[in-house]
mmCIF file of C-alpha atoms in Angstrom:
data_model
loop_
_atom_site.group_PDB
_atom_site.id
_atom_site.type_symbol
_atom_site.label_atom_id
_atom_site.label_comp_id
_atom_site.label_asym_id
_atom_site.label_seq_id
_atom_site.Cartn_x
_atom_site.Cartn_y
_atom_site.Cartn_z
ATOM 1 C CA ALA A 1 -8.173 -0.155 -6.126
ATOM 2 C CA GLN A 2 -6.411 -3.413 -6.279
ATOM 3 C CA SER A 3 -6.036 -5.564 -3.229
ATOM 4 C CA VAL A 4 -5.303 -9.146 -1.933
ATOM 5 C CA ALA A 5 -6.635 -10.495 1.301
ATOM 6 C CA GLN A 6 -4.946 -13.767 2.942
ATOM 7 C CA PRO A 7 -7.645 -14.127 5.620
ATOM 8 C CA GLU A 8 -5.624 -16.634 7.855
ATOM 9 C CA ASP A 9 -2.276 -15.484 9.721
ATOM 10 C CA GLN A 10 -1.479 -19.366 10.417
ATOM 11 C CA VAL A 11 -2.599 -22.580 8.806
ATOM 12 C CA ASN A 12 -1.838 -25.522 10.679
ATOM 13 C CA VAL A 13 -1.914 -29.232 9.056
ATOM 14 C CA ALA A 14 -0.521 -32.498 10.035
ATOM 15 C CA GLU A 15 1.956 -34.105 7.737
ATOM 16 C CA GLY A 16 0.277 -36.049 5.041
ATOM 17 C CA ASN A 17 -2.964 -34.382 5.020
ATOM 18 C CA PRO A 18 -4.284 -32.120 2.524
ATOM 19 C CA LEU A 19 -3.501 -28.256 2.983
ATOM 20 C CA THR A 20 -5.225 -25.185 1.682
ATOM 21 C CA VAL A 21 -4.150 -21.255 1.903
ATOM 22 C CA LYS A 22 -6.628 -19.034 1.025
ATOM 23 C CA CYS A 23 -6.349 -16.110 -1.102
ATOM 24 C CA THR A 24 -9.177 -13.798 -2.503
ATOM 25 C CA TYR A 25 -8.487 -10.359 -4.597
ATOM 26 C CA SER A 26 -9.669 -7.647 -6.159
ATOM 27 C CA VAL A 27 -8.239 -6.122 -9.408
ATOM 28 C CA SER A 28 -8.923 -3.678 -12.396
ATOM 29 C CA GLY A 29 -9.376 -5.901 -15.638
ATOM 30 C CA ASN A 30 -8.520 -9.700 -15.703
ATOM 31 C CA PRO A 31 -6.221 -10.756 -13.024
ATOM 32 C CA TYR A 32 -2.844 -11.896 -13.116
ATOM 33 C CA LEU A 33 -2.367 -14.171 -9.862
ATOM 34 C CA PHE A 34 0.788 -15.564 -8.462
ATOM 35 C CA TRP A 35 1.812 -17.467 -5.021
ATOM 36 C CA TYR A 36 5.137 -17.244 -3.733
ATOM 37 C CA VAL A 37 7.013 -18.869 -0.693
ATOM 38 C CA GLN A 38 9.451 -17.511 1.738
ATOM 39 C CA TYR A 39 11.604 -19.782 3.982
ATOM 40 C CA PRO A 40 13.688 -18.605 7.033
ATOM 41 C CA ASN A 41 16.196 -16.491 5.745
ATOM 42 C CA ARG A 42 15.675 -17.057 2.256
ATOM 43 C CA GLY A 43 14.247 -15.034 -0.633
ATOM 44 C CA LEU A 44 10.722 -15.090 -2.063
ATOM 45 C CA GLN A 45 10.646 -17.955 -4.745
ATOM 46 C CA PHE A 46 7.776 -18.366 -7.180
ATOM 47 C CA LEU A 47 5.505 -21.221 -6.938
ATOM 48 C CA LEU A 48 2.908 -20.971 -9.666
ATOM 49 C CA LYS A 49 0.870 -18.348 -11.575
ATOM 50 C CA TYR A 50 -2.374 -17.988 -13.367
ATOM 51 C CA ILE A 51 -2.496 -15.740 -16.605
ATOM 52 C CA THR A 52 -4.993 -17.452 -18.720
ATOM 53 C CA GLY A 53 -6.242 -20.631 -19.524
ATOM 54 C CA ASP A 54 -7.303 -23.634 -17.450
ATOM 55 C CA ASN A 55 -8.587 -22.681 -14.119
ATOM 56 C CA LEU A 56 -6.340 -25.245 -12.129
ATOM 57 C CA VAL A 57 -2.674 -24.327 -12.353
ATOM 58 C CA LYS A 58 0.157 -26.911 -10.983
ATOM 59 C CA GLY A 59 3.318 -25.276 -9.885
ATOM 60 C CA SER A 60 6.529 -26.377 -7.839
ATOM 61 C CA TYR A 61 6.752 -28.881 -5.015
ATOM 62 C CA GLY A 62 3.373 -30.296 -5.874
ATOM 63 C CA PHE A 63 1.539 -27.234 -5.471
ATOM 64 C CA GLU A 64 -1.576 -26.294 -7.208
ATOM 65 C CA ALA A 65 -4.099 -23.441 -7.095
ATOM 66 C CA GLU A 66 -7.603 -23.038 -8.444
ATOM 67 C CA PHE A 67 -8.829 -19.666 -10.078
ATOM 68 C CA ASN A 68 -12.188 -19.083 -9.235
ATOM 69 C CA LYS A 69 -13.405 -15.828 -11.170
ATOM 70 C CA SER A 70 -16.962 -15.391 -9.635
ATOM 71 C CA GLN A 71 -15.585 -15.893 -6.053
ATOM 72 C CA THR A 72 -12.280 -13.870 -7.127
ATOM 73 C CA SER A 73 -10.327 -16.401 -5.280
ATOM 74 C CA PHE A 74 -7.202 -17.995 -6.157
ATOM 75 C CA HIS A 75 -6.766 -20.691 -3.106
ATOM 76 C CA LEU A 76 -3.377 -22.655 -2.740
ATOM 77 C CA LYS A 77 -3.447 -26.487 -2.496
ATOM 78 C CA LYS A 78 -1.448 -29.593 -2.101
ATOM 79 C CA PRO A 79 -2.629 -32.994 -1.702
ATOM 80 C CA SER A 80 -0.509 -34.374 0.809
ATOM 81 C CA ALA A 81 1.435 -31.731 3.011
ATOM 82 C CA LEU A 82 5.183 -32.406 3.838
ATOM 83 C CA VAL A 83 6.891 -30.806 6.893
ATOM 84 C CA SER A 84 9.348 -29.128 4.771
ATOM 85 C CA ASP A 85 6.260 -26.995 3.343
ATOM 86 C CA SER A 86 6.623 -25.162 6.601
ATOM 87 C CA ALA A 87 6.955 -21.551 5.222
ATOM 88 C CA LEU A 88 5.141 -18.305 4.602
ATOM 89 C CA TYR A 89 3.242 -18.084 1.767
ATOM 90 C CA PHE A 90 2.381 -14.955 -0.145
ATOM 91 C CA CYS A 91 -0.491 -14.335 -2.647
ATOM 92 C CA ALA A 92 0.171 -11.760 -5.337
ATOM 93 C CA VAL A 93 -2.142 -10.117 -8.025
ATOM 94 C CA ARG A 94 -1.817 -7.824 -10.971
ATOM 95 C CA GLY A 95 -4.553 -6.484 -13.291
ATOM 96 C CA ASP A 96 -4.238 -6.379 -16.635
ATOM 97 C CA THR A 97 -5.210 -2.751 -16.928
ATOM 98 C CA GLY A 98 -4.402 0.339 -14.698
ATOM 99 C CA GLY A 99 -0.614 -0.080 -14.366
ATOM 100 C CA PHE A 100 2.492 -2.515 -13.655
ATOM 101 C CA LYS A 101 2.002 -2.748 -9.695
ATOM 102 C CA THR A 102 1.827 -5.988 -8.264
ATOM 103 C CA ILE A 103 0.140 -6.224 -5.064
ATOM 104 C CA PHE A 104 1.165 -8.985 -2.246
ATOM 105 C CA GLY A 105 -1.199 -10.191 0.464
ATOM 106 C CA ALA A 106 0.085 -10.159 4.024
ATOM 107 C CA GLY A 107 1.218 -13.616 4.052
ATOM 108 C CA THR A 108 0.072 -16.994 5.713
ATOM 109 C CA ARG A 109 2.242 -18.903 7.863
ATOM 110 C CA LEU A 110 1.958 -22.795 7.071
ATOM 111 C CA PHE A 111 2.903 -25.288 9.865
ATOM 112 C CA VAL A 112 2.913 -28.825 9.295
ATOM 113 C CA LYS A 113 3.194 -30.769 12.010
ATOM 114 C CA ALA A 114 5.080 -34.354 11.746
ATOM 115 C CA ASP B 1 20.468 -17.931 -14.349
ATOM 116 C CA THR B 2 22.980 -16.240 -11.910
ATOM 117 C CA GLY B 3 19.958 -14.892 -9.998
ATOM 118 C CA VAL B 4 19.213 -11.422 -8.828
ATOM 119 C CA SER B 5 21.891 -10.017 -6.622
ATOM 120 C CA GLN B 6 21.728 -6.999 -4.292
ATOM 121 C CA ASP B 7 24.312 -5.084 -2.614
ATOM 122 C CA PRO B 8 24.853 -4.728 0.347
ATOM 123 C CA ARG B 9 22.943 -7.297 2.132
ATOM 124 C CA HIS B 10 22.762 -5.083 5.519
ATOM 125 C CA LYS B 11 23.177 -1.459 6.070
ATOM 126 C CA ILE B 12 23.015 0.176 9.389
ATOM 127 C CA THR B 13 22.879 3.972 8.958
ATOM 128 C CA LYS B 14 21.990 6.917 11.448
ATOM 129 C CA ARG B 15 19.002 9.013 10.939
ATOM 130 C CA GLY B 16 19.430 11.718 8.274
ATOM 131 C CA GLN B 17 22.311 9.957 6.433
ATOM 132 C CA ASN B 18 21.702 9.150 2.573
ATOM 133 C CA VAL B 19 21.869 5.340 1.486
ATOM 134 C CA THR B 20 22.070 3.578 -1.606
ATOM 135 C CA PHE B 21 21.321 0.296 -2.524
ATOM 136 C CA ARG B 22 22.293 -1.613 -5.792
ATOM 137 C CA CYS B 23 20.513 -4.551 -7.798
ATOM 138 C CA ASP B 24 21.632 -6.647 -10.615
ATOM 139 C CA PRO B 25 18.740 -8.420 -12.352
ATOM 140 C CA ILE B 26 18.827 -11.591 -14.267
ATOM 141 C CA SER B 27 20.554 -10.414 -17.447
ATOM 142 C CA GLU B 28 17.475 -11.230 -20.077
ATOM 143 C CA HIS B 29 15.043 -9.642 -17.797
ATOM 144 C CA ASN B 30 13.809 -6.163 -18.956
ATOM 145 C CA ARG B 31 11.468 -5.452 -16.316
ATOM 146 C CA LEU B 32 12.741 -4.877 -12.657
ATOM 147 C CA TYR B 33 10.762 -3.909 -9.543
ATOM 148 C CA TRP B 34 11.651 -2.688 -5.945
ATOM 149 C CA TYR B 35 9.644 -3.385 -2.803
ATOM 150 C CA ARG B 36 9.780 -2.807 0.801
ATOM 151 C CA GLN B 37 9.153 -5.391 3.352
ATOM 152 C CA THR B 38 8.447 -4.721 7.154
ATOM 153 C CA LEU B 39 8.107 -7.751 9.572
ATOM 154 C CA GLY B 40 4.740 -9.410 9.265
ATOM 155 C CA GLN B 41 3.983 -7.844 6.063
ATOM 156 C CA GLY B 42 4.158 -8.632 2.381
ATOM 157 C CA PRO B 43 5.937 -6.818 -0.064
ATOM 158 C CA GLU B 44 4.859 -3.470 -0.590
ATOM 159 C CA PHE B 45 5.299 -1.959 -4.191
ATOM 160 C CA LEU B 46 7.850 1.020 -4.533
ATOM 161 C CA THR B 47 8.616 1.048 -8.261
ATOM 162 C CA TYR B 48 8.947 -0.192 -11.628
ATOM 163 C CA PHE B 49 11.331 -0.302 -14.514
ATOM 164 C CA GLN B 50 10.957 -1.493 -17.876
ATOM 165 C CA ASN B 51 14.367 -1.266 -19.714
ATOM 166 C CA GLU B 52 15.731 1.887 -18.436
ATOM 167 C CA ALA B 53 12.022 3.818 -18.087
ATOM 168 C CA GLN B 54 10.723 4.264 -14.838
ATOM 169 C CA LEU B 55 7.067 3.475 -15.554
ATOM 170 C CA GLU B 56 5.452 3.248 -12.193
ATOM 171 C CA LYS B 57 6.222 4.673 -8.952
ATOM 172 C CA SER B 58 4.351 4.615 -5.675
ATOM 173 C CA ARG B 59 2.082 7.417 -4.373
ATOM 174 C CA LEU B 60 3.604 5.989 -1.014
ATOM 175 C CA LEU B 61 6.938 6.773 -1.897
ATOM 176 C CA SER B 62 8.197 10.094 -0.588
ATOM 177 C CA ASP B 63 10.372 12.573 -2.311
ATOM 178 C CA ARG B 64 13.245 11.023 -0.260
ATOM 179 C CA PHE B 65 13.277 8.022 -2.290
ATOM 180 C CA SER B 66 14.882 7.721 -6.053
ATOM 181 C CA ALA B 67 15.433 4.922 -8.166
ATOM 182 C CA GLU B 68 17.269 4.738 -11.621
ATOM 183 C CA ARG B 69 18.238 2.060 -13.902
ATOM 184 C CA PRO B 70 20.377 4.054 -16.334
ATOM 185 C CA LYS B 71 21.432 1.469 -19.089
ATOM 186 C CA GLY B 72 18.457 -0.716 -18.673
ATOM 187 C CA SER B 73 20.860 -3.356 -16.431
ATOM 188 C CA PHE B 74 21.449 -2.592 -12.883
ATOM 189 C CA SER B 75 19.314 -0.346 -10.890
ATOM 190 C CA THR B 76 19.946 1.688 -7.641
ATOM 191 C CA LEU B 77 17.749 2.735 -5.074
ATOM 192 C CA GLU B 78 18.491 5.731 -3.062
ATOM 193 C CA ILE B 79 16.919 6.822 0.306
ATOM 194 C CA GLN B 80 17.882 10.543 1.334
ATOM 195 C CA ARG B 81 17.441 11.894 4.745
ATOM 196 C CA THR B 82 16.872 8.358 6.337
ATOM 197 C CA GLU B 83 14.275 8.194 8.840
ATOM 198 C CA GLN B 84 13.821 5.521 11.546
ATOM 199 C CA GLY B 85 10.696 4.455 9.688
ATOM 200 C CA ASP B 86 12.628 3.505 6.799
ATOM 201 C CA SER B 87 13.783 0.772 8.430
ATOM 202 C CA ALA B 88 13.052 -2.474 6.528
ATOM 203 C CA MET B 89 13.921 -5.009 3.893
ATOM 204 C CA TYR B 90 14.212 -3.489 0.516
ATOM 205 C CA LEU B 91 13.610 -6.158 -2.219
ATOM 206 C CA CYS B 92 14.408 -6.172 -5.898
ATOM 207 C CA ALA B 93 12.850 -8.495 -8.361
ATOM 208 C CA SER B 94 13.155 -8.787 -12.055
ATOM 209 C CA SER B 95 11.035 -10.513 -14.531
ATOM 210 C CA ARG B 96 10.390 -11.072 -18.338
ATOM 211 C CA LEU B 97 7.031 -9.779 -20.054
ATOM 212 C CA VAL B 98 4.297 -10.453 -17.398
ATOM 213 C CA GLY B 99 5.566 -13.478 -15.882
ATOM 214 C CA GLU B 100 6.731 -14.577 -12.288
ATOM 215 C CA GLN B 101 9.243 -12.360 -10.774
ATOM 216 C CA TYR B 102 12.589 -13.419 -9.282
ATOM 217 C CA PHE B 103 13.481 -11.957 -6.005
ATOM 218 C CA GLY B 104 17.018 -11.043 -4.761
ATOM 219 C CA PRO B 105 17.930 -11.630 -1.440
ATOM 220 C CA GLY B 106 17.048 -8.049 -0.148
ATOM 221 C CA THR B 107 18.928 -5.527 1.757
ATOM 222 C CA ARG B 108 18.024 -5.063 5.394
ATOM 223 C CA LEU B 109 18.173 -1.520 6.226
ATOM 224 C CA THR B 110 18.501 -0.384 9.972
ATOM 225 C CA VAL B 111 18.143 3.050 11.061
ATOM 226 C CA THR B 112 19.248 4.263 14.338
#
């Protein structure tokens, strides 16, 4: 069965420090991996994706994520956090076999302190 | 892109009533998804359309839920005989191929 785990409900980081939001997954076949962000009273927005190719993918707003097949992880990172990065972040996965369902994690709330 | 739109944005209904939500995807996107999101949780997959064909439906979805996409453009999600447990945000998303999904603002359903 497909699943996504975001082990941290909340991540706290000081502005200017690097941030990491963790995600691990289980999927049939090869994974298609995504990160989305949800700001208060706004819809989910796409940040970045891994389909194939380089393990390090870059996305919007300076975010990047590293696909690690052996650890089945896809952690979201940013070298220098901004207060405006404070939001709810969701990791999502879909396998390239076994259907079209995309599974989302429960979300991690990022709080960046000035 | 004009974005994904959903209507209504909010719906309050009494238990036992039927409700219908509409989603208009981005025009060139042939794939459309419905999700349900409750507080503190990520979106939960409900169903998927490719053009007008409903190709996947969650086994968690009861027979009270039905979705259509009659001409491969807009889609509707109907909930019959609503229950309090149906209270949630209902999200629609669209995409091209296997790419990222673009989400609408959602319809918040409250069942009293």
